[in-house]
Coordinates of C-alpha atoms in Angstrom, one line a residue:
M1 CA 0.0 0.0 0.0
S2 CA 1.3 3.3 -1.0
D3 CA 2.1 5.9 1.6
Q4 CA 0.8 8.6 -0.7
P5 CA -2.7 9.8 -0.2
S6 CA -5.3 8.9 -2.9
E7 CA -6.6 11.5 -5.3
A8 CA -9.8 11.7 -3.4
S9 CA -8.2 12.5 -0.1
R10 CA -5.2 14.5 -1.3
P11 CA -5.6 18.2 -0.4
P12 CA -5.5 20.6 -3.3
E13 CA -2.2 22.0 -4.2
K14 CA -1.6 25.7 -3.1
P15 CA -1.3 28.0 -6.1
R16 CA 1.6 30.3 -6.5
G17 CA 1.6 33.2 -4.0
A18 CA -0.4 31.2 -1.5
G19 CA 2.1 32.1 1.2
T20 CA 0.8 35.7 1.3
P21 CA -2.7 36.3 2.5
R22 CA -5.2 37.4 -0.2
P23 CA -8.1 39.6 0.6
P24 CA -11.3 37.6 0.8
E25 CA -13.8 37.8 -2.0
P26 CA -17.1 39.6 -1.3
S27 CA -19.8 37.4 0.0
T28 CA -22.4 36.1 -2.5
A29 CA -26.1 36.1 -2.2
A30 CA -26.0 32.6 -0.8
D31 CA -23.7 33.9 1.9
A32 CA -26.0 36.8 2.7
A33 CA -28.8 34.3 3.1
G34 CA -26.8 32.3 5.6
T35 CA -26.2 29.2 3.3
P36 CA -22.9 27.6 4.1
A37 CA -22.0 27.2 0.4
A38 CA -18.3 27.9 0.9
S39 CA -17.9 25.1 3.4
E40 CA -19.8 22.4 1.6
P41 CA -18.2 20.3 -1.2
G42 CA -19.5 20.7 -4.7
P43 CA -21.2 17.8 -6.6
S44 CA -18.1 16.7 -8.5
E45 CA -16.1 16.6 -5.3
T46 CA -18.7 14.4 -3.7
R47 CA -18.7 12.0 -6.6
T48 CA -14.9 11.8 -6.6
A49 CA -14.7 11.2 -2.9
G50 CA -17.0 8.1 -3.1
A51 CA -14.9 6.2 -0.6
T52 CA -15.9 8.6 2.2
S53 CA -19.2 8.6 3.8
A54 CA -21.8 11.3 3.6
D55 CA -21.2 12.2 7.3
T56 CA -17.6 12.8 6.6
A57 CA -18.2 15.0 3.6
R58 CA -20.8 17.1 5.4
P59 CA -19.2 19.9 7.6
S60 CA -19.8 19.8 11.3
P61 CA -21.8 22.6 13.0
A62 CA -18.5 24.0 14.4
Q63 CA -17.0 24.1 10.9
A64 CA -20.1 25.8 9.5
S65 CA -20.1 28.3 12.3
D66 CA -16.4 29.0 11.5
G67 CA -17.2 29.4 7.9
R68 CA -20.0 31.9 8.6
G69 CA -17.5 33.9 10.8
Q70 CA -15.0 34.0 8.0
R71 CA -17.6 35.1 5.6
A72 CA -18.7 37.9 8.0
Q73 CA -15.1 39.0 8.3
A74 CA -14.8 38.9 4.5
A75 CA -17.9 41.1 4.1
Q76 CA -16.5 43.6 6.6
Q77 CA -13.2 43.9 4.8
A78 CA -15.0 44.2 1.5
G79 CA -16.7 47.4 2.8
Q80 CA -20.2 46.1 3.3
P81 CA -21.9 48.0 6.1
G82 CA -23.0 46.1 9.2
N83 CA -24.8 46.8 12.4
P84 CA -22.2 48.0 14.9
W85 CA -24.4 46.7 17.8
Q86 CA -24.2 43.1 16.6
H87 CA -21.1 40.9 16.1
G88 CA -22.6 38.8 13.4
A89 CA -23.9 41.5 11.0
G90 CA -20.9 42.6 9.0
A91 CA -18.5 42.7 12.0
P92 CA -15.7 40.2 12.8
V93 CA -16.3 38.0 15.8
A94 CA -13.8 39.1 18.5
R95 CA -11.8 36.2 19.9
D96 CA -10.8 38.3 22.9
D97 CA -13.7 38.7 25.4
G98 CA -11.9 41.5 27.3
M99 CA -13.1 45.0 28.0
T100 CA -11.9 46.4 24.7
A101 CA -13.7 43.7 22.7
R102 CA -17.0 44.4 24.5
L103 CA -16.8 48.2 24.1
R104 CA -15.0 48.9 20.8
P105 CA -17.1 48.5 17.6
P106 CA -15.7 47.5 14.2
P107 CA -14.1 50.4 12.3
P108 CA -16.5 52.6 10.3
P109 CA -16.6 52.5 6.5
L110 CA -14.8 55.1 4.4
I111 CA -16.2 58.6 5.0
R112 CA -18.9 59.5 2.4
P113 CA -19.0 62.8 0.4
A114 CA -22.3 63.7 2.1
V115 CA -20.6 63.4 5.5
L116 CA -17.6 65.5 4.4
G117 CA -19.9 68.2 3.0
S118 CA -21.8 68.4 6.3
V119 CA -18.6 68.5 8.3
L120 CA -17.2 71.3 6.3
A121 CA -20.4 73.2 6.5
T122 CA -20.4 72.9 10.3
A123 CA -16.8 74.1 10.5
L124 CA -17.5 77.1 8.2
L125 CA -20.7 78.1 10.1
S126 CA -18.9 77.8 13.4
A127 CA -16.2 80.2 12.2
L128 CA -18.7 82.7 10.9
F129 CA -21.4 82.6 13.5
L130 CA -20.0 81.5 16.9
G131 CA -17.6 84.3 17.5
D132 CA -20.1 87.0 18.6
G133 CA -22.1 85.2 21.4
L134 CA -24.8 82.6 21.7
G135 CA -28.2 82.8 20.2
V136 CA -29.9 81.1 17.3
N137 CA -26.4 80.5 15.9
L138 CA -26.1 77.3 17.9
L139 CA -29.1 75.9 16.2
I140 CA -27.7 77.0 12.8
V141 CA -24.4 75.2 13.5
A142 CA -26.1 72.1 15.1
V143 CA -28.2 71.3 12.0
P144 CA -25.3 70.4 9.6
A145 CA -23.5 68.5 12.4
A146 CA -26.6 66.5 13.0
L147 CA -26.8 65.8 9.2
A148 CA -23.2 64.6 9.2
A149 CA -24.0 62.1 12.0
F150 CA -27.1 61.0 10.2
F151 CA -25.3 60.3 6.9
A152 CA -22.5 58.5 8.7
A153 CA -24.9 56.3 10.6
R154 CA -26.8 55.4 7.5
A155 CA -23.6 54.5 5.7
A156 CA -22.7 52.2 8.6
G157 CA -26.0 50.5 8.5
R158 CA -27.4 51.9 11.7
R159 CA -31.2 52.3 11.9
L160 CA -33.0 55.3 13.5
R161 CA -34.6 54.0 16.7
P162 CA -37.2 55.7 18.9
W163 CA -34.8 56.5 21.7
T164 CA -32.2 57.9 19.3
A165 CA -34.9 60.2 17.9
T166 CA -35.9 61.2 21.4
W167 CA -32.4 62.2 22.4
A168 CA -31.8 64.1 19.1
V169 CA -35.0 66.0 19.2
G170 CA -34.5 66.9 22.9
G171 CA -31.0 68.1 22.3
L172 CA -32.1 70.4 19.4
A173 CA -35.0 71.7 21.6
L174 CA -32.6 72.6 24.4
L175 CA -30.6 74.7 21.9
A176 CA -33.7 76.9 21.6
V177 CA -33.1 78.3 25.1
P178 CA -30.1 80.5 24.0
A179 CA -32.2 81.7 21.1
L180 CA -35.0 82.8 23.5
R181 CA -33.4 83.8 26.8
D182 CA -30.7 86.3 27.5
A183 CA -29.8 85.0 31.0
G184 CA -26.5 83.2 31.0
W185 CA -27.1 80.6 33.7
P186 CA -30.1 78.8 32.1
T187 CA -28.3 79.0 28.8
F188 CA -25.3 77.2 30.2
L189 CA -27.4 74.5 31.6
A190 CA -29.3 74.1 28.3
V191 CA -26.1 73.9 26.2
V192 CA -24.5 71.3 28.5
S193 CA -27.7 69.2 28.6
A194 CA -28.0 69.5 24.8
F195 CA -24.4 68.1 24.4
A196 CA -25.2 65.2 26.8
L197 CA -28.4 64.3 24.9
G198 CA -26.6 64.5 21.5
S199 CA -23.9 62.1 22.8
L200 CA -26.6 59.7 24.0
A201 CA -28.3 59.9 20.6
L202 CA -25.1 58.8 19.0
H203 CA -24.3 56.0 21.4
G204 CA -27.7 54.6 22.2
S205 CA -27.0 53.6 25.8
R206 CA -29.6 52.2 28.1
S207 CA -27.9 51.0 31.4
W208 CA -26.8 53.2 34.3
P209 CA -23.1 53.2 33.3
G210 CA -24.1 53.6 29.6
V211 CA -26.3 56.6 30.3
L212 CA -23.8 58.3 32.6
I213 CA -20.7 57.7 30.6
G214 CA -22.5 57.9 27.2
S215 CA -23.6 61.4 27.9
L216 CA -19.9 62.4 27.8
G217 CA -18.8 59.7 25.3
L218 CA -18.5 62.2 22.4
F219 CA -15.1 63.3 23.8
D220 CA -13.8 59.8 23.2
S221 CA -14.5 60.1 19.4
V222 CA -12.6 63.4 18.8
V223 CA -9.2 61.9 18.0
P224 CA -10.5 58.8 16.1
G225 CA -12.9 61.1 14.2
I226 CA -10.1 63.4 13.0
I227 CA -8.0 60.4 12.0
W228 CA -11.0 58.9 10.2
G229 CA -11.7 62.1 8.4
V230 CA -8.0 62.6 7.2
R231 CA -7.9 59.0 5.9
G232 CA -11.1 59.4 4.1
V233 CA -10.1 62.6 2.4
R234 CA -6.8 61.1 1.3
A235 CA -8.5 58.0 -0.1
R236 CA -11.1 60.0 -2.0
A237 CA -8.7 62.8 -3.2
A238 CA -6.4 60.2 -4.7
G239 CA -9.1 58.7 -6.9
S240 CA -11.1 61.8 -7.8
R241 CA -8.8 64.7 -8.3
A242 CA -10.8 65.9 -11.3
N243 CA -14.0 66.1 -9.2
W244 CA -12.2 68.0 -6.5
G245 CA -11.0 70.5 -9.1
A246 CA -14.4 70.9 -10.5
T247 CA -15.9 71.5 -7.0
L248 CA -13.3 74.2 -6.2
R249 CA -13.9 76.0 -9.5
T250 CA -17.6 75.9 -9.0
T251 CA -17.3 77.3 -5.5
A252 CA -15.0 80.0 -6.6
V253 CA -17.2 81.1 -9.5
A254 CA -20.3 81.2 -7.2
L255 CA -18.5 83.3 -4.6
V256 CA -17.3 85.8 -7.3
L257 CA -20.8 86.1 -8.6
L258 CA -22.2 86.7 -5.2
M259 CA -19.7 89.4 -4.4
V260 CA -20.0 91.3 -7.6
F261 CA -23.8 91.3 -7.9
G262 CA -24.3 91.7 -4.1
T263 CA -22.1 94.8 -4.2
L264 CA -24.0 96.2 -7.2
F265 CA -27.4 95.7 -5.6
A266 CA -26.2 97.1 -2.2
S267 CA -25.0 100.3 -3.9
A268 CA -28.2 100.6 -5.8
D269 CA -30.6 100.3 -2.9
A270 CA -29.9 101.5 0.7
A271 CA -32.6 99.2 2.2
F272 CA -31.1 96.1 0.5
A273 CA -27.6 97.2 1.7
E274 CA -28.9 97.4 5.3
L275 CA -30.5 94.0 5.0
L276 CA -27.4 92.5 3.5
G277 CA -25.2 94.0 6.2
S278 CA -27.4 92.7 9.0
L279 CA -27.5 89.2 7.5
T280 CA -23.8 88.9 6.7
P281 CA -21.6 87.7 9.5
D282 CA -19.1 90.3 10.7
A283 CA -15.7 88.6 10.3
S284 CA -12.8 91.1 10.3
V285 CA -9.2 90.3 9.5
G286 CA -8.1 91.0 13.1
E287 CA -10.3 88.1 14.3
G288 CA -8.5 85.7 12.0
P289 CA -6.9 83.5 14.7
W290 CA -10.2 83.4 16.7
R291 CA -12.2 82.4 13.7
T292 CA -9.6 79.8 12.7
L293 CA -9.9 78.3 16.2
L294 CA -13.7 78.2 15.9
F295 CA -13.3 76.5 12.4
A296 CA -11.1 73.8 13.9
L297 CA -13.4 73.2 16.8
G298 CA -16.4 72.9 14.5
L299 CA -14.5 70.6 12.2
A300 CA -13.3 68.4 15.1
G301 CA -16.8 68.3 16.8
A302 CA -18.6 67.4 13.6
L303 CA -16.1 64.6 12.8
A304 CA -16.4 63.3 16.3
A305 CA -20.2 63.2 16.0
A306 CA -20.0 61.5 12.6
H307 CA -17.5 58.9 13.8
A308 CA -19.6 58.2 16.9
A309 CA -22.7 57.7 14.8
A310 CA -20.8 55.3 12.5
A311 CA -18.9 53.4 15.1
P312 CA -20.3 54.2 18.6
V313 CA -18.5 52.9 21.7
R314 CA -20.8 50.4 23.4
W315 CA -20.7 51.9 26.9
D316 CA -23.4 49.4 28.0
G317 CA -20.6 46.8 28.0
L318 CA -19.5 48.4 31.3
T319 CA -21.3 46.4 33.9
V320 CA -21.5 46.9 37.7
R321 CA -21.7 43.6 39.6
P322 CA -24.5 43.5 42.1
G323 CA -23.6 43.4 45.8
K324 CA -23.8 40.3 47.9
P325 CA -27.4 39.7 48.9
R326 CA -28.1 40.1 52.6
G327 CA -30.5 38.3 54.8
R328 CA -34.0 39.6 55.1
A329 CA -33.7 40.7 58.7
E330 CA -30.3 42.2 58.3
W331 CA -31.4 44.1 55.2
A332 CA -34.9 45.2 56.2
L333 CA -34.5 46.2 59.8
P334 CA -32.4 49.4 59.3
L335 CA -34.8 50.5 56.6
I336 CA -37.9 49.9 58.7
V337 CA -36.3 52.1 61.5
L338 CA -35.7 54.8 58.9
N339 CA -39.3 54.6 57.7
L340 CA -40.5 55.0 61.3
L341 CA -38.3 58.1 61.7
F342 CA -39.7 59.6 58.4
A343 CA -43.2 58.9 59.6
A344 CA -42.6 60.6 62.9
F345 CA -41.2 63.7 61.2
I346 CA -44.1 63.8 58.7
T347 CA -46.6 63.5 61.5
L348 CA -45.2 66.6 63.1
Q349 CA -45.3 68.4 59.7
L350 CA -49.0 67.5 59.4
V351 CA -49.6 68.9 62.9
V352 CA -47.9 72.1 61.9
L353 CA -49.9 72.2 58.7
F354 CA -53.2 71.9 60.4
G355 CA -52.3 73.8 63.6
G356 CA -50.8 76.7 61.7
Y357 CA -47.5 78.4 61.9
D358 CA -48.8 80.6 64.7
K359 CA -48.6 77.6 67.0
V360 CA -45.1 76.9 65.9
R361 CA -44.1 80.5 66.6
D362 CA -45.6 80.2 70.1
V363 CA -43.7 77.0 70.8
T364 CA -40.4 77.7 69.1
G365 CA -40.3 81.4 68.9
L366 CA -39.4 81.3 65.2
S367 CA -41.0 83.5 62.6
H368 CA -42.2 82.2 59.2
A369 CA -39.0 83.0 57.5
E370 CA -36.8 81.7 60.2
Y371 CA -38.8 78.4 60.3
A372 CA -38.5 78.0 56.6
R373 CA -34.8 79.0 56.4
Q374 CA -34.0 76.7 59.2
G375 CA -35.3 73.5 57.5
F376 CA -35.1 73.8 53.8
W377 CA -31.5 72.9 53.2
Q378 CA -31.8 70.0 55.7
L379 CA -34.7 68.6 53.9
L380 CA -32.9 68.9 50.6
W381 CA -30.0 67.0 51.9
A382 CA -32.4 64.4 53.4
T383 CA -33.9 63.9 50.0
L384 CA -30.5 63.4 48.3
L385 CA -29.3 61.0 51.0
T386 CA -32.5 59.0 50.8
L387 CA -31.9 58.4 47.1
L388 CA -28.4 57.2 48.0
V389 CA -29.9 54.9 50.6
I390 CA -32.3 53.4 48.1
A391 CA -29.5 52.8 45.6
L392 CA -27.4 51.0 48.2
A393 CA -30.4 49.1 49.5
L394 CA -31.2 47.8 46.0
R395 CA -27.5 46.7 45.6
W396 CA -27.5 44.5 48.7
A397 CA -31.2 43.5 48.6
P398 CA -32.1 39.8 49.0
R399 CA -32.7 38.2 45.7
G400 CA -34.0 34.7 46.6
G401 CA -37.4 34.8 44.8
S402 CA -40.8 36.3 44.8
G403 CA -40.9 36.6 48.6
D404 CA -37.7 38.7 48.6
R405 CA -39.1 40.9 45.8
T406 CA -42.3 41.5 47.8
L407 CA -40.2 42.4 50.9
V408 CA -38.1 44.9 48.9
R409 CA -41.1 46.6 47.5
S410 CA -42.9 46.7 50.8
V411 CA -39.9 48.4 52.5
L412 CA -38.6 50.8 49.8
G413 CA -42.0 51.7 48.4
P414 CA -43.2 53.4 51.7
L415 CA -39.7 55.1 52.0
C416 CA -40.2 56.7 48.6
V417 CA -43.7 57.8 49.5
L418 CA -42.5 59.3 52.8
T419 CA -39.6 61.1 51.0
L420 CA -42.1 62.6 48.6
V421 CA -43.9 64.1 51.6
V422 CA -40.5 65.5 52.7
V423 CA -40.1 67.0 49.3
A424 CA -43.5 68.7 49.6
S425 CA -42.6 70.0 53.0
A426 CA -39.3 71.5 51.7
L427 CA -41.1 73.2 48.8
R428 CA -43.7 74.6 51.2
R429 CA -41.0 76.1 53.4
M430 CA -39.4 77.7 50.3
D431 CA -42.7 79.1 49.3
L432 CA -43.2 80.7 52.7
Y433 CA -39.7 82.2 52.5
V434 CA -40.2 83.6 49.0
D435 CA -43.6 85.0 50.0
E436 CA -41.9 86.8 52.8
Y437 CA -38.8 88.1 51.1
G438 CA -39.1 87.6 47.4
L439 CA -37.5 85.4 44.8
T440 CA -33.8 85.1 43.9
R441 CA -31.8 83.0 41.5
L442 CA -30.6 80.7 44.2
R443 CA -34.0 80.2 45.7
I444 CA -35.6 79.3 42.3
S445 CA -32.7 77.0 41.5
V446 CA -32.8 74.9 44.6
A447 CA -36.6 74.8 44.5
A448 CA -36.4 73.4 40.9
M449 CA -33.8 70.9 42.1
E450 CA -36.0 69.7 44.9
L451 CA -38.9 69.4 42.5
W452 CA -36.8 67.3 40.1
L453 CA -35.8 65.0 43.0
G454 CA -39.5 64.4 43.6
V455 CA -39.9 63.4 40.0
V456 CA -37.0 60.9 40.4
L457 CA -38.7 59.4 43.4
I458 CA -41.9 59.0 41.4
L459 CA -39.9 57.2 38.6
I460 CA -38.4 54.9 41.2
L461 CA -41.9 54.0 42.4
A462 CA -43.0 53.3 38.9
A463 CA -39.9 51.1 38.3
G464 CA -40.9 49.1 41.3
V465 CA -44.2 48.3 39.7
F466 CA -43.4 48.1 36.0
G467 CA -39.7 47.1 36.1
A468 CA -36.4 49.1 36.2
R469 CA -35.4 48.6 32.6
F470 CA -36.5 52.1 31.6
L471 CA -35.3 53.8 34.7
P472 CA -31.8 55.2 33.6
R473 CA -33.2 56.7 30.4
A474 CA -36.3 58.0 32.1
V475 CA -34.2 59.8 34.7
A476 CA -32.1 61.3 31.9
V477 CA -35.2 62.4 30.1
S478 CA -36.7 64.0 33.2
A479 CA -33.4 65.9 33.8
A480 CA -33.4 67.2 30.3
A481 CA -37.0 68.1 30.4
G482 CA -36.5 70.0 33.6
V483 CA -33.6 72.0 32.2
L484 CA -35.7 72.8 29.1
A485 CA -38.7 73.9 31.2
F486 CA -36.4 75.9 33.5
G487 CA -35.0 77.8 30.5
L488 CA -38.2 78.4 28.7
L489 CA -39.9 79.7 31.8
S490 CA -37.3 82.5 32.0
P491 CA -36.0 82.4 35.6
D492 CA -34.9 86.1 35.5
G493 CA -38.3 87.1 34.2
L494 CA -40.0 85.1 37.0
I495 CA -37.8 86.7 39.6
A496 CA -38.5 90.2 38.4
E497 CA -42.2 89.5 38.1
Q498 CA -42.6 88.1 41.6
N499 CA -40.7 91.0 43.2
V500 CA -42.6 93.6 41.3
Q501 CA -45.9 91.9 42.1
R502 CA -45.0 92.0 45.8
F503 CA -44.2 95.7 45.6
E504 CA -47.4 96.4 43.7
D505 CA -49.5 94.5 46.2
G506 CA -48.0 96.3 49.2
R507 CA -46.4 93.2 50.7
S508 CA -43.0 94.9 50.4
T509 CA -42.4 98.6 51.1
S510 CA -39.5 98.7 48.7
I511 CA -37.9 96.6 46.0
D512 CA -34.3 95.5 46.2
I513 CA -32.8 97.6 43.4
D514 CA -29.3 96.3 44.2
Y515 CA -30.4 92.8 43.2
V516 CA -32.8 93.3 40.3
K517 CA -30.5 95.7 38.5
D518 CA -28.1 92.9 37.9
L519 CA -30.7 90.6 36.2
S520 CA -30.6 89.9 32.5
A521 CA -32.6 91.5 29.7
D522 CA -35.3 88.9 30.3
A523 CA -36.4 90.9 33.4
V524 CA -37.1 94.1 31.5
P525 CA -40.9 93.6 30.8
A526 CA -41.6 93.1 34.5
L527 CA -39.3 95.9 35.7
D528 CA -40.8 98.3 33.2
R529 CA -44.0 98.3 35.3
L530 CA -42.2 99.9 38.3
P531 CA -42.9 103.6 39.1
E532 CA -40.2 106.2 38.9
P533 CA -37.5 106.5 40.2
E534 CA -37.5 102.7 40.9
R535 CA -38.0 101.9 37.2
S536 CA -35.0 103.9 36.0
C537 CA -32.8 102.7 38.8
A538 CA -33.6 99.1 38.1
L539 CA -33.2 99.4 34.3
R540 CA -30.2 101.7 33.9
I541 CA -27.5 99.0 33.8
I542 CA -29.6 96.8 31.6
Q543 CA -30.2 99.6 29.2
N544 CA -26.5 100.4 28.9
D545 CA -25.9 96.7 28.1
V546 CA -28.7 96.4 25.6
L547 CA -28.8 99.7 23.6
H548 CA -25.0 100.0 23.3
D549 CA -24.4 96.4 22.2
D550 CA -23.9 95.8 18.5
T551 CA -24.4 92.1 18.7
P552 CA -25.5 90.6 15.3
W553 CA -28.8 89.1 14.8
Y554 CA -27.7 85.5 15.1
A555 CA -26.2 86.1 18.5
T556 CA -29.1 88.1 19.9
S557 CA -31.8 86.3 21.9
W558 CA -35.5 87.1 21.7
G559 CA -35.4 88.3 25.3
E560 CA -32.7 90.8 24.4
A561 CA -34.5 92.0 21.3
R562 CA -37.7 92.5 23.3
A563 CA -35.9 94.4 26.0
K564 CA -34.2 96.7 23.4
E565 CA -37.6 97.5 21.8
I566 CA -39.1 98.4 25.2
L567 CA -36.1 100.6 26.3
E568 CA -36.0 102.4 22.9
K569 CA -39.6 103.4 23.4
H570 CA -39.3 104.3 27.1
P571 CA -35.7 105.0 28.0
V572 CA -34.7 105.5 31.6
K573 CA -34.8 109.0 33.2
G574 CA -32.5 111.0 35.3
D575 CA -28.8 110.6 36.0
G576 CA -29.0 108.0 38.7
S577 CA -28.4 110.3 41.7
D578 CA -31.7 109.2 43.3
C579 CA -30.8 105.5 43.2
Y580 CA -28.6 105.7 46.3
R581 CA -31.7 105.9 48.6
V582 CA -34.2 103.8 46.5
G583 CA -34.7 100.2 47.6
R584 CA -32.8 100.5 50.8
E585 CA -35.6 101.0 53.3
G586 CA -36.7 98.3 55.7
T587 CA -35.2 94.8 55.7
R588 CA -33.5 92.9 52.9
D589 CA -33.9 89.2 52.7
G590 CA -34.8 89.0 56.4
Y591 CA -31.9 91.0 57.7
E592 CA -31.5 94.6 58.7
P593 CA -29.4 96.7 56.3
D594 CA -26.6 97.2 58.9
D595 CA -26.5 93.5 59.8
D596 CA -23.4 91.6 58.8
G597 CA -25.1 88.3 58.8
Y598 CA -25.0 86.2 55.6
D599 CA -28.2 85.0 54.1
P600 CA -27.6 81.7 52.2
Y601 CA -30.7 82.3 50.1

């Protein structure tokens, strides 16, 4: 018997050049349908290998699986888009099951011309519009950046999901706050929240680590996005130099035509010249370095958004192991004691509510304002600590079965309800203090914070009934909705309105001019109702800022434009000499004018 293998069993000879790896061929329609055609022998091979059995000729399930993995890798290398959230759809199966393999997606496809155009438009608009302040220009810049992310995601095979649309629409809605309000502090909160929602829209996170880290995950895509963009430009410029030349020539001709005919029309009609001047961004030569920096920031930000949309980091791969379950008595007894303490405190609050604060003053000697100021911050901290206690209790809760779940709900449910009563008590205390001494930025901010904590408690109660799968995203949505409502309600306008109303109703003998004069232009409609000289004293600084400011239209908010219209019709009077005595009679925020005590509100 010969030692040489037979023709039927001899492996095929390697062709020349087989020592070097060749790029795999694109998958066929049979491969896309999941048919293991590449791993099964053809009809002629089956007839030739008649000495082998059918079981030997048919590939095993492991071999078929390996063949499908090779075809998936071949499809990825061939440039076919795949779902970055699934390992089997156009993405190679990672052999390493480490942290990087769980988080990092497959590389995105080559950058498309539509993505490049949107990125360049974002960079150009950033350089032209973002150098003069914040207003509607943020929305103008965000639109092409969102389009770049959309085109990149579509090229990578990602589908638009309901939560992605929710984050994206919410982020764009938050950018309406700078366009409507002049106050800087709600604008800052809105811009930061819009960035967080945009990052969540690109990453699609749903767990607690995913939502928390995914809201900042866009920073992780800045450097990869720039590298991805440079490689894409090089690859496309090498193969289509003629198209790039035609594009540059077309752009140059269009700019020349606009400049020539725009100059002619502007010199022919003064109204058109004024309109053209107001619409054209003011970009002087001296601002060249600043505009160049804005161009670079817009370019890097748009590339990061597009790269994150095409290949998002799967932050949901970060998992937090649950704590060791505790025994029922060990876990429940401290929480039951805490519930009893909450119940005793709330019982006293109900006695105060029905007995009236006159009874409290007789017993404690505290006034309304002192009673409210004494307890609000403590109740706010109590709410925050209760949320921490609930999180830790859920981590170490017993998880033996339905009986343990019933125990957890029966203990934590009443704790949430009792904490909601504490939230209501804190808000009532703040209402008493505001009614006594007026509204300020700090008071309205902490009241809004306490109100949002109450919403979080309601969401936790709902999660105990319907399941906690939706809880991380629901909390993020409630926070973004709170920031949006806070900005749209105009905090400075509410502060001015409440203080002016107290002055008109006679609840206050004077208005705190030293405080209201530093409010933003959003407060002008309310302060305009004050009598003289209080009106002029309150509006003098705001008028100097509004009327002498040459901010262009795209960086001017609606609140500032409305204030400018009011002050142009009714400017302030006098030279301000009367303002030294206006608004300084009586008490201020519960303290005498010569008192050195500090009021934390």
